[in-house]
mmCIF file of C-alpha atoms and ligand atoms in Angstrom:
data_model
loop_
_atom_site.group_PDB
_atom_site.id
_atom_site.type_symbol
_atom_site.label_atom_id
_atom_site.label_comp_id
_atom_site.label_asym_id
_atom_site.label_seq_id
_atom_site.Cartn_x
_atom_site.Cartn_y
_atom_site.Cartn_z
ATOM 1 C CA MET A 14 0.000 0.000 0.000
ATOM 2 C CA LYS A 15 1.369 3.360 -1.031
ATOM 3 C CA LYS A 16 1.332 6.089 1.592
ATOM 4 C CA THR A 17 -1.067 8.954 1.025
ATOM 5 C CA ILE A 18 0.030 12.461 0.141
ATOM 6 C CA LEU A 19 -2.149 15.529 0.060
ATOM 7 C CA SER A 20 -1.397 19.132 -0.746
ATOM 8 C CA GLY A 21 -3.167 22.183 -2.095
ATOM 9 C CA MET A 22 -2.530 25.536 -3.701
ATOM 10 C CA ARG A 23 -4.653 28.641 -3.620
ATOM 11 C CA PRO A 24 -5.647 29.838 -7.124
ATOM 12 C CA THR A 25 -4.221 33.306 -6.693
ATOM 13 C CA GLY A 26 -2.777 33.608 -10.207
ATOM 14 C CA VAL A 27 -0.653 31.967 -12.868
ATOM 15 C CA LEU A 28 2.247 29.894 -11.576
ATOM 16 C CA HIS A 29 5.747 31.294 -11.634
ATOM 17 C CA PHE A 30 9.196 29.753 -11.305
ATOM 18 C CA GLY A 31 9.163 30.362 -7.548
ATOM 19 C CA ASN A 32 6.032 28.225 -7.164
ATOM 20 C CA TYR A 33 7.602 25.574 -9.361
ATOM 21 C CA PHE A 34 10.880 25.234 -7.490
ATOM 22 C CA GLY A 35 9.252 25.878 -4.128
ATOM 23 C CA ALA A 36 6.495 23.271 -4.375
ATOM 24 C CA LEU A 37 5.508 21.820 -7.699
ATOM 25 C CA GLU A 38 8.832 20.158 -8.432
ATOM 26 C CA ASN A 39 8.411 18.195 -5.190
ATOM 27 C CA TRP A 40 4.844 17.297 -5.970
ATOM 28 C CA ILE A 41 5.949 15.905 -9.323
ATOM 29 C CA ARG A 42 8.749 13.890 -7.746
ATOM 30 C CA LEU A 43 6.341 12.289 -5.284
ATOM 31 C CA GLN A 44 3.727 11.152 -7.781
ATOM 32 C CA ASP A 45 5.322 7.790 -8.620
ATOM 33 C CA ASP A 46 5.909 6.565 -5.095
ATOM 34 C CA TYR A 47 2.839 7.824 -3.250
ATOM 35 C CA SER A 48 -0.870 7.959 -3.685
ATOM 36 C CA CYS A 49 -1.026 11.702 -4.343
ATOM 37 C CA HIS A 50 -3.979 14.049 -3.999
ATOM 38 C CA TYR A 51 -3.455 17.607 -5.172
ATOM 39 C CA PHE A 52 -6.179 20.178 -5.066
ATOM 40 C CA VAL A 53 -7.001 23.769 -5.858
ATOM 41 C CA ALA A 54 -7.816 25.473 -2.563
ATOM 42 C CA ASP A 55 -10.354 27.967 -3.850
ATOM 43 C CA TRP A 56 -12.180 28.303 -0.537
ATOM 44 C CA HIS A 57 -8.880 29.125 1.112
ATOM 45 C CA ALA A 58 -8.336 31.858 -1.476
ATOM 46 C CA LEU A 59 -11.679 33.338 -0.420
ATOM 47 C CA THR A 60 -10.590 33.664 3.219
ATOM 48 C CA THR A 61 -8.460 36.665 2.261
ATOM 49 C CA GLY A 62 -9.666 37.479 -1.261
ATOM 50 C CA TYR A 63 -13.411 37.507 -0.809
ATOM 51 C CA GLU A 64 -14.130 40.889 -2.371
ATOM 52 C CA ASP A 65 -12.956 40.581 -5.938
ATOM 53 C CA THR A 66 -13.712 37.042 -7.038
ATOM 54 C CA THR A 67 -13.719 37.657 -10.791
ATOM 55 C CA ARG A 68 -10.371 36.014 -11.538
ATOM 56 C CA TYR A 69 -10.846 32.708 -9.741
ATOM 57 C CA LYS A 70 -12.534 30.794 -12.568
ATOM 58 C CA ASP A 71 -9.712 31.532 -14.987
ATOM 59 C CA ASN A 72 -7.074 31.068 -12.306
ATOM 60 C CA ILE A 73 -8.342 27.570 -11.568
ATOM 61 C CA THR A 74 -8.223 26.527 -15.220
ATOM 62 C CA GLU A 75 -4.784 28.037 -15.657
ATOM 63 C CA MET A 76 -3.462 26.443 -12.503
ATOM 64 C CA ILE A 77 -4.490 23.003 -13.713
ATOM 65 C CA ALA A 78 -2.889 23.745 -17.092
ATOM 66 C CA ASP A 79 0.299 24.794 -15.265
ATOM 67 C CA TRP A 80 0.293 21.608 -13.213
ATOM 68 C CA ILE A 81 -0.107 19.322 -16.202
ATOM 69 C CA SER A 82 2.342 21.145 -18.438
ATOM 70 C CA THR A 83 5.087 21.098 -15.808
ATOM 71 C CA GLY A 84 4.722 17.320 -15.477
ATOM 72 C CA LEU A 85 2.135 16.569 -12.842
ATOM 73 C CA ASP A 86 0.228 13.652 -14.312
ATOM 74 C CA PRO A 87 -3.547 13.360 -13.766
ATOM 75 C CA SER A 88 -3.370 9.636 -14.491
ATOM 76 C CA LYS A 89 -1.036 9.214 -11.504
ATOM 77 C CA CYS A 90 -2.524 11.708 -9.049
ATOM 78 C CA VAL A 91 -5.989 12.779 -8.062
ATOM 79 C CA PHE A 92 -6.541 16.447 -8.947
ATOM 80 C CA PHE A 93 -9.585 18.082 -7.441
ATOM 81 C CA LEU A 94 -11.267 21.362 -6.683
ATOM 82 C CA GLN A 95 -11.894 22.003 -3.001
ATOM 83 C CA SER A 96 -15.266 23.714 -3.488
ATOM 84 C CA ALA A 97 -16.554 20.782 -5.543
ATOM 85 C CA ILE A 98 -16.213 18.459 -2.554
ATOM 86 C CA LYS A 99 -18.858 19.822 -0.180
ATOM 87 C CA GLN A 100 -17.799 17.358 2.500
ATOM 88 C CA HIS A 101 -14.843 19.655 3.214
ATOM 89 C CA ALA A 102 -17.352 22.264 4.387
ATOM 90 C CA GLU A 103 -19.111 19.754 6.620
ATOM 91 C CA LEU A 104 -15.895 18.535 8.206
ATOM 92 C CA HIS A 105 -14.687 22.098 8.633
ATOM 93 C CA LEU A 106 -17.897 22.909 10.478
ATOM 94 C CA LEU A 107 -17.574 19.883 12.752
ATOM 95 C CA PHE A 108 -13.927 20.675 13.503
ATOM 96 C CA SER A 109 -14.922 24.227 14.342
ATOM 97 C CA MET A 110 -17.047 22.817 17.173
ATOM 98 C CA ILE A 111 -14.061 21.233 18.900
ATOM 99 C CA THR A 112 -11.250 23.682 18.114
ATOM 100 C CA PRO A 113 -10.555 26.179 20.893
ATOM 101 C CA ILE A 114 -10.290 29.764 19.672
ATOM 102 C CA SER A 115 -6.945 30.122 21.430
ATOM 103 C CA TRP A 116 -5.413 27.517 19.087
ATOM 104 C CA LEU A 117 -6.418 29.700 16.161
ATOM 105 C CA THR A 118 -5.415 33.089 17.515
ATOM 106 C CA ARG A 119 -1.944 31.930 18.530
ATOM 107 C CA ASN A 120 -1.232 30.582 15.041
ATOM 108 C CA PRO A 121 1.838 32.494 13.771
ATOM 109 C CA THR A 122 0.588 32.709 10.164
ATOM 110 C CA TYR A 123 -2.617 34.284 11.421
ATOM 111 C CA LYS A 124 -0.763 36.903 13.418
ATOM 112 C CA ASP A 125 1.662 37.685 10.564
ATOM 113 C CA GLN A 126 -1.048 38.069 7.969
ATOM 114 C CA LEU A 127 -3.191 40.245 10.218
ATOM 115 C CA ALA A 128 -0.205 42.524 10.735
ATOM 116 C CA GLN A 129 0.727 42.583 7.031
ATOM 117 C CA MET A 130 -2.562 42.803 5.172
ATOM 118 C CA LYS A 131 -3.518 46.258 6.302
ATOM 119 C CA GLU A 132 -5.374 47.052 3.079
ATOM 120 C CA LYS A 133 -7.840 44.169 3.479
ATOM 121 C CA ASN A 134 -10.240 43.487 6.288
ATOM 122 C CA ILE A 135 -9.408 39.949 7.303
ATOM 123 C CA THR A 136 -10.707 40.139 10.839
ATOM 124 C CA THR A 137 -13.298 37.604 9.736
ATOM 125 C CA HIS A 138 -14.545 34.325 11.110
ATOM 126 C CA GLY A 139 -13.505 32.629 7.860
ATOM 127 C CA PHE A 140 -9.920 33.802 8.074
ATOM 128 C CA LEU A 141 -9.573 32.876 11.728
ATOM 129 C CA GLY A 142 -10.876 29.415 10.877
ATOM 130 C CA TYR A 143 -8.411 28.931 8.001
ATOM 131 C CA PRO A 144 -6.520 26.113 9.788
ATOM 132 C CA CYS A 145 -9.777 24.276 10.585
ATOM 133 C CA LEU A 146 -10.536 24.173 6.878
ATOM 134 C CA GLN A 147 -7.002 23.054 6.136
ATOM 135 C CA ALA A 148 -7.326 20.315 8.759
ATOM 136 C CA ALA A 149 -10.513 19.168 7.038
ATOM 137 C CA ASP A 150 -8.691 19.048 3.678
ATOM 138 C CA ILE A 151 -5.893 16.942 5.088
ATOM 139 C CA LEU A 152 -7.765 14.620 7.429
ATOM 140 C CA MET A 153 -10.550 13.930 4.934
ATOM 141 C CA TYR A 154 -8.058 11.872 2.908
ATOM 142 C CA LYS A 155 -6.255 10.540 5.993
ATOM 143 C CA ALA A 156 -3.027 11.839 4.523
ATOM 144 C CA ASP A 157 0.244 10.458 5.877
ATOM 145 C CA TYR A 158 2.342 13.279 4.483
ATOM 146 C CA VAL A 159 1.654 16.863 3.540
ATOM 147 C CA PRO A 160 4.339 18.416 1.335
ATOM 148 C CA VAL A 161 4.407 22.099 2.246
ATOM 149 C CA GLY A 162 6.726 25.043 2.667
ATOM 150 C CA GLU A 163 8.097 26.132 6.023
ATOM 151 C CA ASP A 164 5.302 28.698 6.415
ATOM 152 C CA GLN A 165 2.622 25.988 6.435
ATOM 153 C CA VAL A 166 4.153 23.804 9.130
ATOM 154 C CA PRO A 167 2.108 25.430 11.938
ATOM 155 C CA HIS A 168 -1.057 24.585 10.002
ATOM 156 C CA VAL A 169 -0.091 20.945 9.765
ATOM 157 C CA GLU A 170 0.759 20.963 13.465
ATOM 158 C CA LEU A 171 -2.696 22.359 14.218
ATOM 159 C CA THR A 172 -4.167 19.644 12.029
ATOM 160 C CA ARG A 173 -2.451 17.046 14.212
ATOM 161 C CA GLU A 174 -3.856 18.679 17.317
ATOM 162 C CA ILE A 175 -7.363 18.718 15.868
ATOM 163 C CA ALA A 176 -7.017 15.043 14.873
ATOM 164 C CA ARG A 177 -5.869 14.178 18.389
ATOM 165 C CA ARG A 178 -8.727 16.074 19.977
ATOM 166 C CA PHE A 179 -11.282 14.471 17.683
ATOM 167 C CA ASN A 180 -9.909 10.988 18.345
ATOM 168 C CA PHE A 181 -9.882 11.645 22.092
ATOM 169 C CA LEU A 182 -13.503 12.835 22.107
ATOM 170 C CA TYR A 183 -15.083 10.384 19.675
ATOM 171 C CA GLY A 184 -12.717 7.487 19.071
ATOM 172 C CA ASN A 185 -9.933 6.819 16.681
ATOM 173 C CA VAL A 186 -10.832 8.032 13.199
ATOM 174 C CA PHE A 187 -7.901 10.133 12.013
ATOM 175 C CA PRO A 188 -4.212 9.321 11.672
ATOM 176 C CA GLU A 189 -1.857 12.218 12.462
ATOM 177 C CA PRO A 190 -0.308 13.615 9.294
ATOM 178 C CA GLN A 191 3.255 14.833 8.995
ATOM 179 C CA SER A 192 4.685 17.766 7.091
ATOM 180 C CA LEU A 193 6.993 16.760 4.322
ATOM 181 C CA LEU A 194 9.640 19.421 4.120
ATOM 182 C CA THR A 195 11.739 18.497 1.146
ATOM 183 C CA LYS A 196 14.582 20.829 0.612
ATOM 184 C CA ALA A 197 13.349 23.068 -2.154
ATOM 185 C CA LYS A 198 15.691 24.949 -4.433
ATOM 186 C CA VAL A 199 15.632 28.628 -3.724
ATOM 187 C CA LEU A 200 15.255 30.761 -6.790
ATOM 188 C CA PRO A 201 15.190 34.483 -6.075
ATOM 189 C CA GLY A 202 13.006 36.915 -8.009
ATOM 190 C CA LEU A 203 14.382 38.972 -10.893
ATOM 191 C CA ASP A 204 15.431 41.723 -8.489
ATOM 192 C CA GLY A 205 17.047 39.423 -5.914
ATOM 193 C CA ARG A 206 14.159 39.553 -3.436
ATOM 194 C CA LYS A 207 11.879 36.560 -2.884
ATOM 195 C CA MET A 208 10.023 35.759 -6.114
ATOM 196 C CA SER A 209 6.477 36.943 -5.576
ATOM 197 C CA LYS A 210 3.642 38.288 -7.666
ATOM 198 C CA SER A 211 3.286 41.241 -5.323
ATOM 199 C CA TYR A 212 6.907 42.296 -5.963
ATOM 200 C CA ASN A 213 6.380 42.083 -9.720
ATOM 201 C CA ASN A 214 9.649 40.148 -10.087
ATOM 202 C CA THR A 215 8.445 36.818 -11.432
ATOM 203 C CA ILE A 216 8.884 34.686 -14.522
ATOM 204 C CA SER A 217 5.682 32.774 -15.194
ATOM 205 C CA PHE A 218 4.884 29.850 -17.420
ATOM 206 C CA SER A 219 2.312 32.101 -19.083
ATOM 207 C CA ASP A 220 5.037 34.563 -20.178
ATOM 208 C CA THR A 221 5.975 34.274 -23.846
ATOM 209 C CA PRO A 222 9.535 33.204 -24.711
ATOM 210 C CA ASP A 223 10.211 36.809 -25.808
ATOM 211 C CA GLU A 224 9.055 38.187 -22.495
ATOM 212 C CA VAL A 225 11.211 35.681 -20.659
ATOM 213 C CA TYR A 226 14.237 36.666 -22.732
ATOM 214 C CA LYS A 227 13.690 40.356 -21.962
ATOM 215 C CA LYS A 228 13.225 39.653 -18.286
ATOM 216 C CA VAL A 229 16.504 37.730 -18.106
ATOM 217 C CA MET A 230 18.385 40.403 -20.030
ATOM 218 C CA ASN A 231 17.058 43.091 -17.653
ATOM 219 C CA MET A 232 18.143 41.282 -14.506
ATOM 220 C CA ILE A 233 20.286 43.143 -12.035
ATOM 221 C CA THR A 234 23.903 41.927 -11.799
ATOM 222 C CA ASP A 235 26.802 42.805 -9.530
ATOM 223 C CA PRO A 236 26.556 46.620 -9.290
ATOM 224 C CA ALA A 237 30.336 46.843 -8.753
ATOM 225 C CA ARG A 238 30.934 45.770 -12.353
ATOM 226 C CA ILE A 239 31.014 48.668 -14.745
ATOM 227 C CA ARG A 240 33.443 47.433 -17.337
ATOM 228 C CA LYS A 241 33.592 43.896 -18.594
ATOM 229 C CA THR A 242 37.064 43.483 -17.113
ATOM 230 C CA ASP A 243 36.053 44.538 -13.586
ATOM 231 C CA PRO A 244 36.271 41.556 -11.227
ATOM 232 C CA GLY A 245 32.764 40.394 -10.309
ATOM 233 C CA HIS A 246 31.148 38.995 -7.169
ATOM 234 C CA PRO A 247 28.852 36.180 -8.224
ATOM 235 C CA GLU A 248 27.556 35.727 -4.675
ATOM 236 C CA VAL A 249 25.656 39.031 -4.894
ATOM 237 C CA CYS A 250 24.402 38.439 -8.431
ATOM 238 C CA THR A 251 20.892 37.204 -9.202
ATOM 239 C CA VAL A 252 21.962 35.985 -12.631
ATOM 240 C CA PHE A 253 24.450 33.719 -10.911
ATOM 241 C CA ALA A 254 21.770 32.384 -8.567
ATOM 242 C CA PHE A 255 19.749 31.484 -11.653
ATOM 243 C CA HIS A 256 22.739 29.768 -13.278
ATOM 244 C CA LYS A 257 22.974 27.529 -10.205
ATOM 245 C CA ILE A 258 19.522 26.185 -11.008
ATOM 246 C CA PHE A 259 19.329 26.289 -14.779
ATOM 247 C CA ASN A 260 22.941 25.755 -15.744
ATOM 248 C CA GLU A 261 24.496 23.717 -12.966
ATOM 249 C CA ASN A 262 27.309 22.223 -15.038
ATOM 250 C CA GLU A 263 28.829 25.529 -16.032
ATOM 251 C CA VAL A 264 28.652 27.154 -12.602
ATOM 252 C CA PRO A 265 32.347 26.679 -11.660
ATOM 253 C CA GLU A 266 33.456 28.108 -15.005
ATOM 254 C CA ILE A 267 31.105 31.097 -14.761
ATOM 255 C CA GLU A 268 32.218 31.792 -11.222
ATOM 256 C CA GLU A 269 35.865 31.773 -12.208
ATOM 257 C CA ASN A 270 35.375 33.939 -15.288
ATOM 258 C CA CYS A 271 33.226 36.383 -13.388
ATOM 259 C CA ARG A 272 35.788 36.811 -10.616
ATOM 260 C CA LYS A 273 38.582 37.244 -13.138
ATOM 261 C CA GLY A 274 36.616 39.745 -15.185
ATOM 262 C CA ALA A 275 36.864 37.410 -18.155
ATOM 263 C CA ILE A 276 33.184 37.387 -19.062
ATOM 264 C CA GLY A 277 30.800 40.302 -19.528
ATOM 265 C CA CYS A 278 27.430 40.411 -17.816
ATOM 266 C CA VAL A 279 25.592 40.718 -21.117
ATOM 267 C CA GLN A 280 27.177 37.526 -22.405
ATOM 268 C CA CYS A 281 26.583 35.820 -19.083
ATOM 269 C CA LYS A 282 22.892 36.728 -19.255
ATOM 270 C CA LYS A 283 22.625 35.552 -22.845
ATOM 271 C CA ASN A 284 23.976 32.172 -21.787
ATOM 272 C CA LEU A 285 21.444 32.042 -18.989
ATOM 273 C CA ALA A 286 18.580 33.132 -21.244
ATOM 274 C CA LEU A 287 19.284 30.143 -23.472
ATOM 275 C CA LYS A 288 19.118 27.706 -20.546
ATOM 276 C CA VAL A 289 15.975 29.289 -19.143
ATOM 277 C CA LYS A 290 14.411 29.086 -22.580
ATOM 278 C CA GLU A 291 15.137 25.350 -22.806
ATOM 279 C CA PHE A 292 13.253 24.843 -19.570
ATOM 280 C CA HIS A 293 10.456 27.335 -20.130
ATOM 281 C CA THR A 294 9.491 27.038 -23.797
ATOM 282 C CA PRO A 295 8.222 23.428 -23.898
ATOM 283 C CA ILE A 296 6.159 24.032 -20.757
ATOM 284 C CA HIS A 297 4.813 27.298 -22.126
ATOM 285 C CA GLU A 298 3.843 25.595 -25.384
ATOM 286 C CA LYS A 299 2.154 22.688 -23.681
ATOM 287 C CA ARG A 300 0.233 25.075 -21.458
ATOM 288 C CA THR A 301 -0.900 27.153 -24.444
ATOM 289 C CA GLU A 302 -2.125 23.991 -26.152
ATOM 290 C CA LEU A 303 -3.959 22.811 -23.048
ATOM 291 C CA LEU A 304 -5.720 26.133 -22.622
ATOM 292 C CA LYS A 305 -7.158 25.696 -26.094
ATOM 293 C CA ARG A 306 -8.892 22.585 -24.747
ATOM 294 C CA PRO A 307 -10.838 23.826 -21.715
ATOM 295 C CA ASP A 308 -13.124 20.788 -21.969
ATOM 296 C CA TYR A 309 -10.181 18.482 -21.406
ATOM 297 C CA ILE A 310 -9.179 20.445 -18.313
ATOM 298 C CA LYS A 311 -12.748 20.258 -17.064
ATOM 299 C CA ASP A 312 -12.756 16.493 -17.635
ATOM 300 C CA VAL A 313 -9.547 16.106 -15.639
ATOM 301 C CA ILE A 314 -11.014 18.029 -12.734
ATOM 302 C CA ASN A 315 -14.376 16.301 -12.856
ATOM 303 C CA ASP A 316 -12.709 12.933 -12.952
ATOM 304 C CA GLY A 317 -10.550 13.789 -9.935
ATOM 305 C CA ASN A 318 -13.497 15.323 -8.102
ATOM 306 C CA GLY A 319 -15.341 12.025 -8.487
ATOM 307 C CA LYS A 320 -12.497 10.084 -6.904
ATOM 308 C CA ALA A 321 -12.021 12.610 -4.125
ATOM 309 C CA ARG A 322 -15.732 12.698 -3.367
ATOM 310 C CA GLU A 323 -15.845 8.941 -2.917
ATOM 311 C CA ILE A 324 -13.085 9.059 -0.313
ATOM 312 C CA ALA A 325 -14.623 12.113 1.335
ATOM 313 C CA GLU A 326 -18.038 10.527 1.674
ATOM 314 C CA LYS A 327 -16.512 7.417 3.197
ATOM 315 C CA THR A 328 -14.648 9.490 5.760
ATOM 316 C CA MET A 329 -17.772 11.486 6.581
ATOM 317 C CA TYR A 330 -19.712 8.278 7.291
ATOM 318 C CA GLU A 331 -17.059 7.356 9.827
ATOM 319 C CA VAL A 332 -17.045 10.853 11.289
ATOM 320 C CA ARG A 333 -20.819 11.042 11.661
ATOM 321 C CA ALA A 334 -20.899 7.566 13.179
ATOM 322 C CA ALA A 335 -18.075 8.322 15.624
ATOM 323 C CA MET A 336 -19.821 11.543 16.670
ATOM 324 C CA LYS A 337 -23.165 9.715 16.862
ATOM 325 C CA ILE A 338 -24.799 12.285 14.619
ATOM 326 C CA ASP A 339 -25.807 9.702 12.026
ATOM 327 C CA TRP A 340 -29.422 9.744 13.115
ATOM 328 C CA LEU A 341 -30.943 9.286 9.675
HETATM 329 N N1 LIG B 422 -2.674 26.947 3.077
HETATM 330 C C1 LIG B 422 -1.976 26.410 1.926
HETATM 331 C C2 LIG B 422 -1.153 27.522 1.287
HETATM 332 O O1 LIG B 422 -1.513 28.663 1.366
HETATM 333 C C3 LIG B 422 -2.922 25.822 0.920
HETATM 334 C C4 LIG B 422 -3.655 24.667 1.496
HETATM 335 C C5 LIG B 422 -4.975 24.633 1.806
HETATM 336 C C6 LIG B 422 -3.096 23.406 1.823
HETATM 337 N N2 LIG B 422 -5.291 23.410 2.287
HETATM 338 C C7 LIG B 422 -4.186 22.627 2.332
HETATM 339 C C8 LIG B 422 -1.820 22.860 1.740
HETATM 340 C C9 LIG B 422 -3.979 21.333 2.761
HETATM 341 C C10 LIG B 422 -1.625 21.557 2.196
HETATM 342 C C11 LIG B 422 -2.701 20.801 2.688
HETATM 343 O O2 LIG B 422 -0.166 27.223 0.652
HETATM 344 FE FE1 SF4 B 423 26.614 38.080 -12.557
HETATM 345 FE FE2 SF4 B 423 27.497 36.792 -14.670
HETATM 346 FE FE3 SF4 B 423 27.892 39.428 -14.415
HETATM 347 FE FE4 SF4 B 423 29.211 37.726 -12.874
HETATM 348 S S1 SF4 B 423 29.371 37.889 -15.089
HETATM 349 S S2 SF4 B 423 28.182 39.601 -12.202
HETATM 350 S S3 SF4 B 423 27.686 36.120 -12.568
HETATM 351 S S4 SF4 B 423 25.958 38.386 -14.665
#
């Protein structure tokens, strides 16, 4: 029996390289050895982005296209849409009955986001209950492992606590899941900060090859280099950080030439642009093709939803029975 994996992504926009190296690459690696369930967390997106909901439909389609074109295989994993599996709402509600408010208010992600998102009113019940919904997502499928970034570890920990409390109150229904923190490659954004849509420093799979080329050629390099012969400092250069991921084999040579002032930054970026193109173009093309077949994407999701729903309904039978609320 393969162990069960579950993870989700909020449909907040098209995927960029940071999302790929931070999460998706791991998801893809896991699909052969585990029974993987990957879902679009559209209800989670609503907890902070409840006002303008116009983009979600397209974001969901594009996210699935991004997943498939980067190599996540719907014949190996179950893809589903959170809001299509209404059982998540039921389990979330039941968990909300047994989760003390103090567990939610002391959650570090909650505190951080409240402090950061000054422009949005997220002092809502829905946002406070975010981890209860996440616990429902995870425990519904009795996941053994949850591949997530560092920032999500407290949510998985809370999930374990909710599972423990449920099992203590009503009997053993849920196994305790574990975070799977695989060491992700760190790719900075074009300006050297963390790659993030809100910094406008991303390369996305939706970008055209021309756009990608321009973005690479406009990257900031070592500011101490004015002439080509000036000795460079690759450790401060974003282009170099990209070479480490896209052009591993030539890294020692680039480092040496940069330090010696034997290669110009323009040439160095051109070399990188070529490597980035080799990675990006086939994915971009596949994604463009997929988006011309929205019915296929819908089929993939509907198919996955069916499988997810079956598991979810089975779990809910157990939950209702354990809680003795299966009166009818
Ligand atoms: N909170 C996660 C994030 O923002 C998304 C998510 C929702 C999730 N439910 C989940 C991740 C369940 C793992 C498991 O990235
Ligand atoms: Fe960066 Fe390359 Fe220029 Fe060195 S030569 S500073 S690594 S772009």
